C-alpha atoms as a printed R data frame, in Angstrom:
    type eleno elety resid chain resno       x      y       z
1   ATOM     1    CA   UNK     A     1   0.000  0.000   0.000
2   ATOM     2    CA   UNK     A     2   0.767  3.151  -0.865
3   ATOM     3    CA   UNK     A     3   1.854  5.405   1.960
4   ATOM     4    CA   UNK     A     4  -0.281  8.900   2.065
5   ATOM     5    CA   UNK     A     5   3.892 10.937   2.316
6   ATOM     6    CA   UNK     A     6   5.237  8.442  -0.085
7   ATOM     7    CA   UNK     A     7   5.766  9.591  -3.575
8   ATOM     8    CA   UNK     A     8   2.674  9.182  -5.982
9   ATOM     9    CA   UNK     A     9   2.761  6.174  -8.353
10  ATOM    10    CA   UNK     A    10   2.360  6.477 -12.178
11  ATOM    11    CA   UNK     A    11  -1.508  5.969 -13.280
12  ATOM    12    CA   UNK     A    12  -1.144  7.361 -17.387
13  ATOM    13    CA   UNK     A    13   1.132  5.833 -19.771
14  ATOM    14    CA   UNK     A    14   1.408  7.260 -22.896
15  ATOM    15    CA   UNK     A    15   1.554  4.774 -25.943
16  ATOM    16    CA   UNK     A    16   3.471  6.217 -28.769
17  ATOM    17    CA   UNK     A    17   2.077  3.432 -31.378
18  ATOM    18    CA   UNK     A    18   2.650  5.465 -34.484
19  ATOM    19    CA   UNK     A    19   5.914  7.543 -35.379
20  ATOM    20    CA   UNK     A    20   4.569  9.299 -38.037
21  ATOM    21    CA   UNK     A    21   1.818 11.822 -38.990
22  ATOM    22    CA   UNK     A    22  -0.556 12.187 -42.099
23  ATOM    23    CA   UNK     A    23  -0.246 16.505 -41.425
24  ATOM    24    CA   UNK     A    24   2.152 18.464 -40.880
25  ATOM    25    CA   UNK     A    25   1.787 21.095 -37.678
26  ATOM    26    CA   UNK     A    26   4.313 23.004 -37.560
27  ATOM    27    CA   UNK     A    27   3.767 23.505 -33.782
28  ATOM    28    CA   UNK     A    28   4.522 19.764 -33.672
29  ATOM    29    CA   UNK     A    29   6.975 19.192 -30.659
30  ATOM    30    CA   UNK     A    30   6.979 15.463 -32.322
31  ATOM    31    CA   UNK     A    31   8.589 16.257 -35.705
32  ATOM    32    CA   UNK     A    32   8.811 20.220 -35.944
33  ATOM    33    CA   UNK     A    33  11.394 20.925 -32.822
34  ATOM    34    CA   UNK     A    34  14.538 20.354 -32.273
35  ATOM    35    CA   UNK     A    35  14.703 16.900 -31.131
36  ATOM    36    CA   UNK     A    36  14.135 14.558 -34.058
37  ATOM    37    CA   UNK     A    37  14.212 11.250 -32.662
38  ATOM    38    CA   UNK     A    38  10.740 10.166 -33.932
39  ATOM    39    CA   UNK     A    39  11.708 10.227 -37.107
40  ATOM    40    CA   UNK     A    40  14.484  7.646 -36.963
41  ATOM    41    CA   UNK     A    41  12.031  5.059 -34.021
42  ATOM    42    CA   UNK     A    42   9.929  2.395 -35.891
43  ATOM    43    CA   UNK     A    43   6.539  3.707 -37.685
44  ATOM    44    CA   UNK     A    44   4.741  1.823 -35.273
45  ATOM    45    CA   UNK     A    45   4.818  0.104 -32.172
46  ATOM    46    CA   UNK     A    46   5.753 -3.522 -32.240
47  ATOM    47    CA   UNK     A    47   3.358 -6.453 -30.702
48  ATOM    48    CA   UNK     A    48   6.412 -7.329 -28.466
49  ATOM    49    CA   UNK     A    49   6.251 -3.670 -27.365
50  ATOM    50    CA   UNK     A    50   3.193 -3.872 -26.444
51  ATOM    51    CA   UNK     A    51   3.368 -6.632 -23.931
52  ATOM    52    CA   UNK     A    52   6.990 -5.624 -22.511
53  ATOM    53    CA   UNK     A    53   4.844 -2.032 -22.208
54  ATOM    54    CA   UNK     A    54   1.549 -4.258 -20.264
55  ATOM    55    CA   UNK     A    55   3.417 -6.269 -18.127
56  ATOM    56    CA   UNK     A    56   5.468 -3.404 -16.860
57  ATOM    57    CA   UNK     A    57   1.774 -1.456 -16.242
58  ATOM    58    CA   UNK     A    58   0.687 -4.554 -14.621
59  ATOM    59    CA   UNK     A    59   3.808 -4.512 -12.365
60  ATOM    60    CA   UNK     A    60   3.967 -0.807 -11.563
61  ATOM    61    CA   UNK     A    61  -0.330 -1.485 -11.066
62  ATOM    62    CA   UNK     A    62   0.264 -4.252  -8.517
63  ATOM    63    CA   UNK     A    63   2.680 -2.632  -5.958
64  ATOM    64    CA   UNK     A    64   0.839  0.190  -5.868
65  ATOM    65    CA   UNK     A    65  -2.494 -1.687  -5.772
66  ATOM    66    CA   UNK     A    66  -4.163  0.204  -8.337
67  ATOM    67    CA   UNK     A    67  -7.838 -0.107  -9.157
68  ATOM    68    CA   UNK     A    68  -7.413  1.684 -12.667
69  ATOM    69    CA   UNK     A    69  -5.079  2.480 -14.920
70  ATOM    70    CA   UNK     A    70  -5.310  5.129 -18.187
71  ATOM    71    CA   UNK     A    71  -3.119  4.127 -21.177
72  ATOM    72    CA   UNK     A    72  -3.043  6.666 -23.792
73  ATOM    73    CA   UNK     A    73  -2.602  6.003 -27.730
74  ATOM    74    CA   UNK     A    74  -0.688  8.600 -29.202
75  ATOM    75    CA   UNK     A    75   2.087  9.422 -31.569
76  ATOM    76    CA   UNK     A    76   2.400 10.742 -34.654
77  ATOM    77    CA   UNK     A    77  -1.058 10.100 -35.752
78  ATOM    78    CA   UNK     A    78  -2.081  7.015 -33.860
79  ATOM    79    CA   UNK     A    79  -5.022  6.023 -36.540
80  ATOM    80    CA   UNK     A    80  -1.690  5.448 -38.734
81  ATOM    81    CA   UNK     A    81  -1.174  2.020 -37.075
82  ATOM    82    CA   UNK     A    82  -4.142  0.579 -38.908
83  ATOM    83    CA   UNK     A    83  -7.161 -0.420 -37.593
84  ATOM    84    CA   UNK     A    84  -6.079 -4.549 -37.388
85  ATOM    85    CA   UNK     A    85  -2.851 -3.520 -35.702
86  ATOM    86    CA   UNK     A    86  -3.846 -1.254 -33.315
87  ATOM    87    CA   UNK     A    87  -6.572 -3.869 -32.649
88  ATOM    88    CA   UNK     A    88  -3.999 -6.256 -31.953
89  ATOM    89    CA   UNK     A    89  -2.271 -3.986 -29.748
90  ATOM    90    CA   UNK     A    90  -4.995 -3.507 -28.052
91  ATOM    91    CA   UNK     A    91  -5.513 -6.799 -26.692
92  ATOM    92    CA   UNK     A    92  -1.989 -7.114 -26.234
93  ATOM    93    CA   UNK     A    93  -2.007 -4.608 -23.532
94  ATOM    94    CA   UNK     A    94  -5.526 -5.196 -22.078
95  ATOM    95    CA   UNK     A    95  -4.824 -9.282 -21.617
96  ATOM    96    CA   UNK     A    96  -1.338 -7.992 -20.110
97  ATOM    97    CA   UNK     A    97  -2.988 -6.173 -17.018
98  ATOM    98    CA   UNK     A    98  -4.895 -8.535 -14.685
99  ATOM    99    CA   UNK     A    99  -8.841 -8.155 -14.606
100 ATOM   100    CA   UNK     A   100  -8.458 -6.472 -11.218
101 ATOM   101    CA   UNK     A   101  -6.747 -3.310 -12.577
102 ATOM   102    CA   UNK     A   102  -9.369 -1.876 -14.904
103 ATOM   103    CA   UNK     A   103  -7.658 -0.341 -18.384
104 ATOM   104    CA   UNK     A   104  -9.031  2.740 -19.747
105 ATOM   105    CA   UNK     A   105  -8.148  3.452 -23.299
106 ATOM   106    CA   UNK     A   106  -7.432  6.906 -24.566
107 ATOM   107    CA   UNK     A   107  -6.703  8.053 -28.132
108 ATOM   108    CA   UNK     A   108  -5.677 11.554 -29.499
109 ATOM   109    CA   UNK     A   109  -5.989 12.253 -33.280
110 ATOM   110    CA   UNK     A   110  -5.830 14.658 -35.596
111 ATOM   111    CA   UNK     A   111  -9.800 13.144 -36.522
112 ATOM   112    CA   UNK     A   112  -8.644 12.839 -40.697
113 ATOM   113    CA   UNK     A   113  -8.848  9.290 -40.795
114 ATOM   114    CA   UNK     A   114 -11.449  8.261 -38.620
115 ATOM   115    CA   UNK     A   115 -14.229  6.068 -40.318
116 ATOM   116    CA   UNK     A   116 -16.853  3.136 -39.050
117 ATOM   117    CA   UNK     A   117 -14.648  1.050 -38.583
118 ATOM   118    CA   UNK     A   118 -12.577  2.654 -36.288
119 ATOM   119    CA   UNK     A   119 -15.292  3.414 -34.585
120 ATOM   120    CA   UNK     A   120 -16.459 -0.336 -34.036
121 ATOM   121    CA   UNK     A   121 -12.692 -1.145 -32.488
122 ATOM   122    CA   UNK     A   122 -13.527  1.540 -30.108
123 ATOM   123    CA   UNK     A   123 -16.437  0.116 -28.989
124 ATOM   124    CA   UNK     A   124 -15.395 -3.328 -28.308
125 ATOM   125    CA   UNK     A   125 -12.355 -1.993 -26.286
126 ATOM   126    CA   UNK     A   126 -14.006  1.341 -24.743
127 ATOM   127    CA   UNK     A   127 -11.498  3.719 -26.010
128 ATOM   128    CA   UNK     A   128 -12.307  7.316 -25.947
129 ATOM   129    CA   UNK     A   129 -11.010  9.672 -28.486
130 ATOM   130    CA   UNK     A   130  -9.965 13.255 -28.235
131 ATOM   131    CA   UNK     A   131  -9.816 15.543 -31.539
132 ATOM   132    CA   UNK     A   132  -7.362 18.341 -32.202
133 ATOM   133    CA   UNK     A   133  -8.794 21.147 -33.857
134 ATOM   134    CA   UNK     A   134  -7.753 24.563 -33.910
135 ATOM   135    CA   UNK     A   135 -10.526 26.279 -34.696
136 ATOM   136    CA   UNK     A   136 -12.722 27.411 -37.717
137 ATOM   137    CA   UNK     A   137 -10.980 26.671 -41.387
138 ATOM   138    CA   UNK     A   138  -8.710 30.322 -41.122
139 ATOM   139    CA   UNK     A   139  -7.283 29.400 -37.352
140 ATOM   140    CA   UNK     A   140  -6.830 25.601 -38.085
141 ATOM   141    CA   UNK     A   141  -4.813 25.967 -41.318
142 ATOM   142    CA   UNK     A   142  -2.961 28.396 -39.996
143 ATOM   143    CA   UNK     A   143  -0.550 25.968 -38.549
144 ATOM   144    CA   UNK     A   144  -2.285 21.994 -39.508
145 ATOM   145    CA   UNK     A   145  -2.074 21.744 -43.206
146 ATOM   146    CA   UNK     A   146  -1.326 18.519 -44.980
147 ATOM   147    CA   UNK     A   147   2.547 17.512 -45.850
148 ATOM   148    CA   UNK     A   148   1.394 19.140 -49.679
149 ATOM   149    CA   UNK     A   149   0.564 22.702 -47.689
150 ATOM   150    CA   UNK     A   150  -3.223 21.864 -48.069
151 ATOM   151    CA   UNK     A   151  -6.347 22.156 -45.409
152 ATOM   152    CA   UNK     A   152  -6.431 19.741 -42.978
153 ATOM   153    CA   UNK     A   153  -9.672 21.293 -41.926
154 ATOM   154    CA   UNK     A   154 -12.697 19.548 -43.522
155 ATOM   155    CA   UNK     A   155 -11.050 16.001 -43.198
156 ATOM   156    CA   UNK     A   156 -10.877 16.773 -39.392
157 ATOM   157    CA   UNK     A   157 -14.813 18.324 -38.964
158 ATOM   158    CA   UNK     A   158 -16.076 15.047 -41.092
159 ATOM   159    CA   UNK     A   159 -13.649 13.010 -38.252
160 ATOM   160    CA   UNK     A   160 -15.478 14.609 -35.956
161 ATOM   161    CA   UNK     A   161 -19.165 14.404 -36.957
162 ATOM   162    CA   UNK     A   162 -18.466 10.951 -37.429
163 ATOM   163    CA   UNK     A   163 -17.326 10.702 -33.747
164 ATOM   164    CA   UNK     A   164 -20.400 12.215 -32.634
165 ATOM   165    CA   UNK     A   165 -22.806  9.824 -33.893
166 ATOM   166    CA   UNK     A   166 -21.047  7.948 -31.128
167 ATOM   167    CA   UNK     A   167 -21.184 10.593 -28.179
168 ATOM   168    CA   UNK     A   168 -20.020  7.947 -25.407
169 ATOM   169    CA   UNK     A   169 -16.932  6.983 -27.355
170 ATOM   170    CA   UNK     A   170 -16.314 11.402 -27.501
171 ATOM   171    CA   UNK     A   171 -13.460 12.775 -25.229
172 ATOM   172    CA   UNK     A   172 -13.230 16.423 -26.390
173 ATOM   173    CA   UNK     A   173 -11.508 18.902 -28.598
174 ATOM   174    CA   UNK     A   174  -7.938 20.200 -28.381
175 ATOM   175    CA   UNK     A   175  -6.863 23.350 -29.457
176 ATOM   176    CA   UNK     A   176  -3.521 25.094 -29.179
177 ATOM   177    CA   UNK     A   177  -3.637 28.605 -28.665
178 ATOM   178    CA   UNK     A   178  -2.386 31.303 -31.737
179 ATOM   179    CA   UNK     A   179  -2.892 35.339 -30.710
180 ATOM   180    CA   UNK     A   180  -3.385 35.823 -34.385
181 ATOM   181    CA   UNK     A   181  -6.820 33.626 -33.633
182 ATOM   182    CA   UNK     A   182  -9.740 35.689 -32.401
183 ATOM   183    CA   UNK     A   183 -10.702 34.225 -29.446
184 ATOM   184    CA   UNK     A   184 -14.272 33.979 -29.084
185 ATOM   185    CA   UNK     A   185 -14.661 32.941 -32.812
186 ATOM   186    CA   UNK     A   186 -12.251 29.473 -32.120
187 ATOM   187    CA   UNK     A   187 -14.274 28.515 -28.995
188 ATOM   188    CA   UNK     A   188 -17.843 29.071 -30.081
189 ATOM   189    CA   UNK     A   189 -16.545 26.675 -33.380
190 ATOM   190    CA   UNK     A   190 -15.299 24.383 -31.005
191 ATOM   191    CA   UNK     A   191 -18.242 24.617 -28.664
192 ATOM   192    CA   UNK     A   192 -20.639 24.043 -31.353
193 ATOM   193    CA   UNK     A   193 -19.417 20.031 -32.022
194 ATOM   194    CA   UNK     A   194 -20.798 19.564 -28.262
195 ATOM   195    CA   UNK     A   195 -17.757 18.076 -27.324
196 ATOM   196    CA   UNK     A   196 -17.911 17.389 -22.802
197 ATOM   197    CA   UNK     A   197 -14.345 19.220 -23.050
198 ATOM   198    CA   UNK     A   198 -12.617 21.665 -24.806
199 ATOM   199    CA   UNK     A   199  -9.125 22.079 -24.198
200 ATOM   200    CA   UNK     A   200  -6.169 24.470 -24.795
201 ATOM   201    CA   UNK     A   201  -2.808 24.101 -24.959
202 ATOM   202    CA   UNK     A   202   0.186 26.822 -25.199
203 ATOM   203    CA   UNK     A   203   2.487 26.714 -28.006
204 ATOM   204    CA   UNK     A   204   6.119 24.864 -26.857
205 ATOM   205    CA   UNK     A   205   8.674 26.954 -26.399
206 ATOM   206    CA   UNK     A   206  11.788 28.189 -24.305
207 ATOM   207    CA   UNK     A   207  13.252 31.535 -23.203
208 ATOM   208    CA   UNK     A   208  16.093 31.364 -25.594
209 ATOM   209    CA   UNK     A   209  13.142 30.525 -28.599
210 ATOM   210    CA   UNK     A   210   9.749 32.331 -27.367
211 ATOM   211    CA   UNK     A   211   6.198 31.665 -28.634
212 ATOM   212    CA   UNK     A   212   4.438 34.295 -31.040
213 ATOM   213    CA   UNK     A   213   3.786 37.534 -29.799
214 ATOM   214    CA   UNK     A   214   2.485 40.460 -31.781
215 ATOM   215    CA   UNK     A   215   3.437 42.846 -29.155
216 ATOM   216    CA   UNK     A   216   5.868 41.509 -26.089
217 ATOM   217    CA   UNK     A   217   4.371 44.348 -24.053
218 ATOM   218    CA   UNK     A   218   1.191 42.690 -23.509
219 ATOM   219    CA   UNK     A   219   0.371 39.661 -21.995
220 ATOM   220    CA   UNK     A   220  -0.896 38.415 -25.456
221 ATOM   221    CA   UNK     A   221  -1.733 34.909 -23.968
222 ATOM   222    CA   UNK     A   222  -3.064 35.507 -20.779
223 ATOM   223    CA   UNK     A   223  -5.754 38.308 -22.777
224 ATOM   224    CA   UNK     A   224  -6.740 35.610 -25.409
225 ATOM   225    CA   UNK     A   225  -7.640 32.918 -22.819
226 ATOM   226    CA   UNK     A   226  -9.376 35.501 -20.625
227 ATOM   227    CA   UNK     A   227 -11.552 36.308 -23.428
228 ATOM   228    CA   UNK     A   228 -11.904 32.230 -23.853
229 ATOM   229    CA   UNK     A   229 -13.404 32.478 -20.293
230 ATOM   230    CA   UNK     A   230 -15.697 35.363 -20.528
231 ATOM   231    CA   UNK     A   231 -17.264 33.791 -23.692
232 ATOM   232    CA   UNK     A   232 -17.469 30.186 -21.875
233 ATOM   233    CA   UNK     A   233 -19.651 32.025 -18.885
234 ATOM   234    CA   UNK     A   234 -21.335 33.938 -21.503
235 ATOM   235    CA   UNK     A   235 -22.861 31.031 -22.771
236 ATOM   236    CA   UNK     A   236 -24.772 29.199 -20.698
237 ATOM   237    CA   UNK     A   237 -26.563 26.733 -23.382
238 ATOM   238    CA   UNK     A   238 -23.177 24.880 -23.584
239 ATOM   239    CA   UNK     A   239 -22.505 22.357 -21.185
240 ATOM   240    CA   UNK     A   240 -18.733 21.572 -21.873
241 ATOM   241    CA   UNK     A   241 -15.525 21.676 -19.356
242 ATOM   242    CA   UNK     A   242 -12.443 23.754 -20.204
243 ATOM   243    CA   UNK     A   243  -9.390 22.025 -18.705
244 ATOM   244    CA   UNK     A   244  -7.177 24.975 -18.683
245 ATOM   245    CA   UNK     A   245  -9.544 27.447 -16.846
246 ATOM   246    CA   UNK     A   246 -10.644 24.878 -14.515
247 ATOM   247    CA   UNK     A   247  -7.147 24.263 -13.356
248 ATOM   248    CA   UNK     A   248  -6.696 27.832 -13.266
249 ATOM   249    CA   UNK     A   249  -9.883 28.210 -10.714
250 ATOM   250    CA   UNK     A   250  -8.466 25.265  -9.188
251 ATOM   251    CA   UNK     A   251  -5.049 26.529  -8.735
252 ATOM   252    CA   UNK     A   252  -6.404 29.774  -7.024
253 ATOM   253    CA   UNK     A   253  -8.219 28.547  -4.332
254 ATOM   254    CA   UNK     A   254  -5.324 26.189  -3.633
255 ATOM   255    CA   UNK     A   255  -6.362 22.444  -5.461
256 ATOM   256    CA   UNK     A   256  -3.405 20.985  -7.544
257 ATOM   257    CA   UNK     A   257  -4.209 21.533 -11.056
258 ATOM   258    CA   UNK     A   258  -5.037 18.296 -13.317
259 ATOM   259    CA   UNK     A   259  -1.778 18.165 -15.372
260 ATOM   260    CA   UNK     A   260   1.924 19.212 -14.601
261 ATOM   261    CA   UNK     A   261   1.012 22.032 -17.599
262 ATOM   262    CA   UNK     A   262   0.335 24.757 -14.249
263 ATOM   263    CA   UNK     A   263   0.987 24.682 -10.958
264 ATOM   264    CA   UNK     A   264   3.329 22.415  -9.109
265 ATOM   265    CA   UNK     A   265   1.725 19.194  -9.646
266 ATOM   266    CA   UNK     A   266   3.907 16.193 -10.405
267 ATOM   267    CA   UNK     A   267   3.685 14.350 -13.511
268 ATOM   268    CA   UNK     A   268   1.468 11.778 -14.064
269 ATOM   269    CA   UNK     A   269   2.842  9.622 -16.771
270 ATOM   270    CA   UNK     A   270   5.395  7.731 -18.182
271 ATOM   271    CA   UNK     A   271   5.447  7.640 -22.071
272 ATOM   272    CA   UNK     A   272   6.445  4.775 -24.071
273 ATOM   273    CA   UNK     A   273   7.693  5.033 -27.412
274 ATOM   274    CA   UNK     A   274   7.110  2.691 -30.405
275 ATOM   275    CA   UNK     A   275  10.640  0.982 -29.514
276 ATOM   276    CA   UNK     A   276  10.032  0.199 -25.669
277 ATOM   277    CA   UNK     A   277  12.154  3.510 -24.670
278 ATOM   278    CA   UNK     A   278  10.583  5.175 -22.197
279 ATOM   279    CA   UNK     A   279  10.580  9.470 -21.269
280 ATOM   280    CA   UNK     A   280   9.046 11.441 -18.873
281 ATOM   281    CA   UNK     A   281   7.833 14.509 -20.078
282 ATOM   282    CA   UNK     A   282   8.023 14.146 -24.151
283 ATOM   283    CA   UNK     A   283   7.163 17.553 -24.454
284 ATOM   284    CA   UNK     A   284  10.705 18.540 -23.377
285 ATOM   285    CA   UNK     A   285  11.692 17.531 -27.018
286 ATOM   286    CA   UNK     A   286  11.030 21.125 -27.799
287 ATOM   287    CA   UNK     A   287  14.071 21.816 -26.065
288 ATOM   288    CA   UNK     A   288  16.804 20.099 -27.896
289 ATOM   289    CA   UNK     A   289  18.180 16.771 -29.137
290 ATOM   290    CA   UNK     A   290  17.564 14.240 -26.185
291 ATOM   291    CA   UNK     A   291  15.778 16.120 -23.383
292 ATOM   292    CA   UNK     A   292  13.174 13.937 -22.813
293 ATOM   293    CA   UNK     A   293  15.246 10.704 -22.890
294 ATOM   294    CA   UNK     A   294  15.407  8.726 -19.628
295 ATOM   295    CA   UNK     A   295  17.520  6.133 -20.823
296 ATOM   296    CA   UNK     A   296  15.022  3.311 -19.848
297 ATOM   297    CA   UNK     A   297  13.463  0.496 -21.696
298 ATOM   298    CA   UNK     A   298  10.188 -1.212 -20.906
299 ATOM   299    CA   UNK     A   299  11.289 -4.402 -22.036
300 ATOM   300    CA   UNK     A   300  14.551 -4.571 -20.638
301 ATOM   301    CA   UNK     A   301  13.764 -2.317 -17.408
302 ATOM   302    CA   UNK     A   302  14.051 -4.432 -14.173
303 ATOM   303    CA   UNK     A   303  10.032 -5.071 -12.585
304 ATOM   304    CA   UNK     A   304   8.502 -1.855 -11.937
305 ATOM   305    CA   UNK     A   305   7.526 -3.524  -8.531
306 ATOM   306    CA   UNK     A   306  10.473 -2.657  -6.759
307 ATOM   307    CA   UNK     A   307  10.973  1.095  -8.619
308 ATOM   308    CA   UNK     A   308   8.125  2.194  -9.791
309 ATOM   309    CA   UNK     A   309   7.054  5.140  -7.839
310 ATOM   310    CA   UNK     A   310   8.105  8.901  -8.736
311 ATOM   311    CA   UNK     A   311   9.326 11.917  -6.706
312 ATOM   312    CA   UNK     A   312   6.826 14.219  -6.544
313 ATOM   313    CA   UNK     A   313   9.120 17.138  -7.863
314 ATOM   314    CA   UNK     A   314   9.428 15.131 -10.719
315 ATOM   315    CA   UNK     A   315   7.402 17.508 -12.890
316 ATOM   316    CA   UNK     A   316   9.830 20.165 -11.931
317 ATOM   317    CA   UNK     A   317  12.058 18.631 -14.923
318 ATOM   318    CA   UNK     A   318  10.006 20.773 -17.017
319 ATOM   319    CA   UNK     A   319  10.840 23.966 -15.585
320 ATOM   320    CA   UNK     A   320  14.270 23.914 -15.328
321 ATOM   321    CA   UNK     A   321  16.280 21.498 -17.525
322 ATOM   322    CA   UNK     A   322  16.605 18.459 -18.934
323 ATOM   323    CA   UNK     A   323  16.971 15.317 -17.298
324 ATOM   324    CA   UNK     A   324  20.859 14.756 -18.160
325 ATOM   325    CA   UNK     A   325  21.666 12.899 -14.967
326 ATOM   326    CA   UNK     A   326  18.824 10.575 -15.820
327 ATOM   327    CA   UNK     A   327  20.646  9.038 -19.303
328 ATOM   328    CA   UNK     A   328  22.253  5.768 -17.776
329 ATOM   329    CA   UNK     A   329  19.028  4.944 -14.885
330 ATOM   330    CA   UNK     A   330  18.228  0.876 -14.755
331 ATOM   331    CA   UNK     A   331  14.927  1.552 -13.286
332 ATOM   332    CA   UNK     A   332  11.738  4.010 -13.052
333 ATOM   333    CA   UNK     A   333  12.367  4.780  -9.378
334 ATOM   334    CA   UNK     A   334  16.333  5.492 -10.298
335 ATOM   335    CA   UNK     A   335  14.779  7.884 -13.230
336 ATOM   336    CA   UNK     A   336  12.390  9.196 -10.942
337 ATOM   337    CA   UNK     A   337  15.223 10.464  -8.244
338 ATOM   338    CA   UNK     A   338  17.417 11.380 -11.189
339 ATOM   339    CA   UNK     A   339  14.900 13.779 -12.415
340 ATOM   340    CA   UNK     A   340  14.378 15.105  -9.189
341 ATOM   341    CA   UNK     A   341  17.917 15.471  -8.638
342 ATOM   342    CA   UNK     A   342  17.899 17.577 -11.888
343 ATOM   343    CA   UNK     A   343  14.774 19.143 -11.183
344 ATOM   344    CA   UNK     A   344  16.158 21.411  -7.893
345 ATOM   345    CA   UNK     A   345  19.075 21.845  -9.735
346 ATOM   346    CA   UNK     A   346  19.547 25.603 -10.577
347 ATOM   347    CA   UNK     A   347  18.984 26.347 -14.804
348 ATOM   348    CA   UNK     A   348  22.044 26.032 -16.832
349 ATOM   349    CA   UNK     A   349  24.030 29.230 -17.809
350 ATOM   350    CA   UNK     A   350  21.725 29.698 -20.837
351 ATOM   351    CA   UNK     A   351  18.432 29.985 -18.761
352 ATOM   352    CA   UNK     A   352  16.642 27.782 -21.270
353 ATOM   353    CA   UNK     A   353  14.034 26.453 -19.459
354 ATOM   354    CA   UNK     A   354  11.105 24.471 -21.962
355 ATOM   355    CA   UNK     A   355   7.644 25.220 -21.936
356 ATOM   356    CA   UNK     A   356   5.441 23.494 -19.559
357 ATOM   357    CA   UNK     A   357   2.080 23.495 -22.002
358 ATOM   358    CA   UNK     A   358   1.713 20.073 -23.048
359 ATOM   359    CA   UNK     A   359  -0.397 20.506 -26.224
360 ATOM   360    CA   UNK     A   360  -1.201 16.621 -27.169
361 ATOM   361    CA   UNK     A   361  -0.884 18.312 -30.722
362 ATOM   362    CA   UNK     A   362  -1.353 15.231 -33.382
């Protein structure tokens, strides 16, 4: 059992099961920063993967004796892995994880390729499916056009309709936030799909590479989502959650935020990429060639039940550097301290320090 002052065990893993995208984003911390790994791991993730990835979940699951777990199929563009594939990988990890851990199955996509048939794998394994969507045709192309330069747009609203027709299978929207986007005209879009959440994520960046801003005398960002919130209130026919502002609320009246993307609040997850390597925050590939890297493995990684719990300062990684002293760790609890360690290090000379704002951007 857990102790209440122990560290906090792992409960989302983070499937990378495709390596590559159908769009192009150029936002994309995945292929359009500075780390390029992804493009040189496998195009998708292996059946062997898969089940050195479950029984390490089932492991980590058991010491910590938990009731559910949340595995998350990303990449890339997931839907790339092909619908018998990913099936395939889906029962790899489900039959992995004992009956007494319940498995809930995530999926972010860029919506372009969904179709019935994805939809019917869904249902038999209960995976829910977020969308990423920028907005109305002039704020989505704006930075999610197709590797040709072409809309992404209409492929991703007929995604989307699809989805509906299924509401229970229906996560949300994800939209990352532009200044050059007016602000009330990208949520009411959004808002009209009836999704139960929309959320928004910050562009990546770092001090030494800054985000977009049209004037750096005004809190460009901070103005945009405050409109996002007046319009939210303003509307009281729609019924959906925004993450972001939640936390926000959350954070000021002294609640740990959902995510390590505000506040203090340790990470959550472990990711898993289509070659068994494993990385904390993947997000920190915005940073520079091999940030993110823990140096682990989940198929050659020693049983999670004797290291798998995390310091709680490990989201602190994200806000100061990047987890060098973690490159040679055996085990998740060795990562875990050597992430910490880094984490209350002080910032290199250079004051780089990545962006926080994990944008799930597909």
């Amino acid at each position: 059992m857990t102790r209440p002052d122990a560290p906090a065990p792992f409960g989302t893993f983070i499937l990378k099961v495709a390596n590559r995208c159908n769009i192009d984003c150029d936002y994309c911390f995945v292929f359009n920063s500075k780390d390029q790994t992804a493009r040189r791991l496998p195009a998708r993730m292996s059946l062997a993967v898969a089940r050195a990835a479950a029984r390490r979940i089932a492991e980590h699951a058991e010491a910590h004796e938990l009731r559910i777990v949340h595995v998350v199929l990303h990449g890339g563009e997931p839907l790339l892995a092909g619908v018998p594939h990913l099936a395939a990988l889906l029962g790899a990890v489900r039959d992995g994880i004992p009956d007494r851990t319940t498995v809930r199955f995530e999926l972010q996509t860029n919506g372009t390729l969904l179709s019935p048939a994805w939809l019917d794998l869904f249902e038999r394994y209960g995976v829910t499916v977020g969308v990423s969507l920028d907005g109305p045709p002039d704020a989505n192309d704006r930075h999610r056009l197709t590797h040709r330069g072409r809309s992404s747009t209409a492929a991703t609203v007929r995604g989307i309709e699809l989805l509906r027709t299924r509401p229970h299978l229906f996560a949300g929207l994800l939209a990352v936030v532009d200044p050059a986007n007016d602000p009330v005209a990208v949520h009411d879009c959004l808002a009209a799909f009836e999704p139960p959440v929309i959320d928004f994520g910050l562009p990546h960046a770092t001090h030494d590479d800054p985000p977009y801003r049209g004037d750096t005398e005004v809190p460009e960002y901070g103005r945009w989502m405050s409109r996002v919130y007046d319009t939210w209130l303003d509307r009281p026919e729609h019924r959906h959650s925004i993450r972001m502002l939640e936390d926000i609320v959350a954070l000021s009246s002294g609640v740990h935020g959902s995510v390590e993307t505000l506040g203090l609040a340790p990470q959550a997850g472990l990711v898993i990429e289509s070659d068994g390597s494993v990385e904390g925050v993947d997000t920190l590939r915005s940073v520079e060639e091999g940030a993110s890297r823990l140096g682990l493995d989940s198929s050659t990684t020693r049983s999670t039940r004797h290291c798998g719990t995390r310091s709680c300062r490990i989201a602190g990684t994200a806000r100061t550097r990047s987890p060098r002293s973690a490159a040679h760790a055996r085990s998740w609890r060795s990562a875990a301290e050597a992430i910490s360690r880094t984490a209350s290090a002080p910032p290199p000379d250079t004051g780089t320090r990545p962006s926080t704002a994990r944008t799930w951007s597909i």
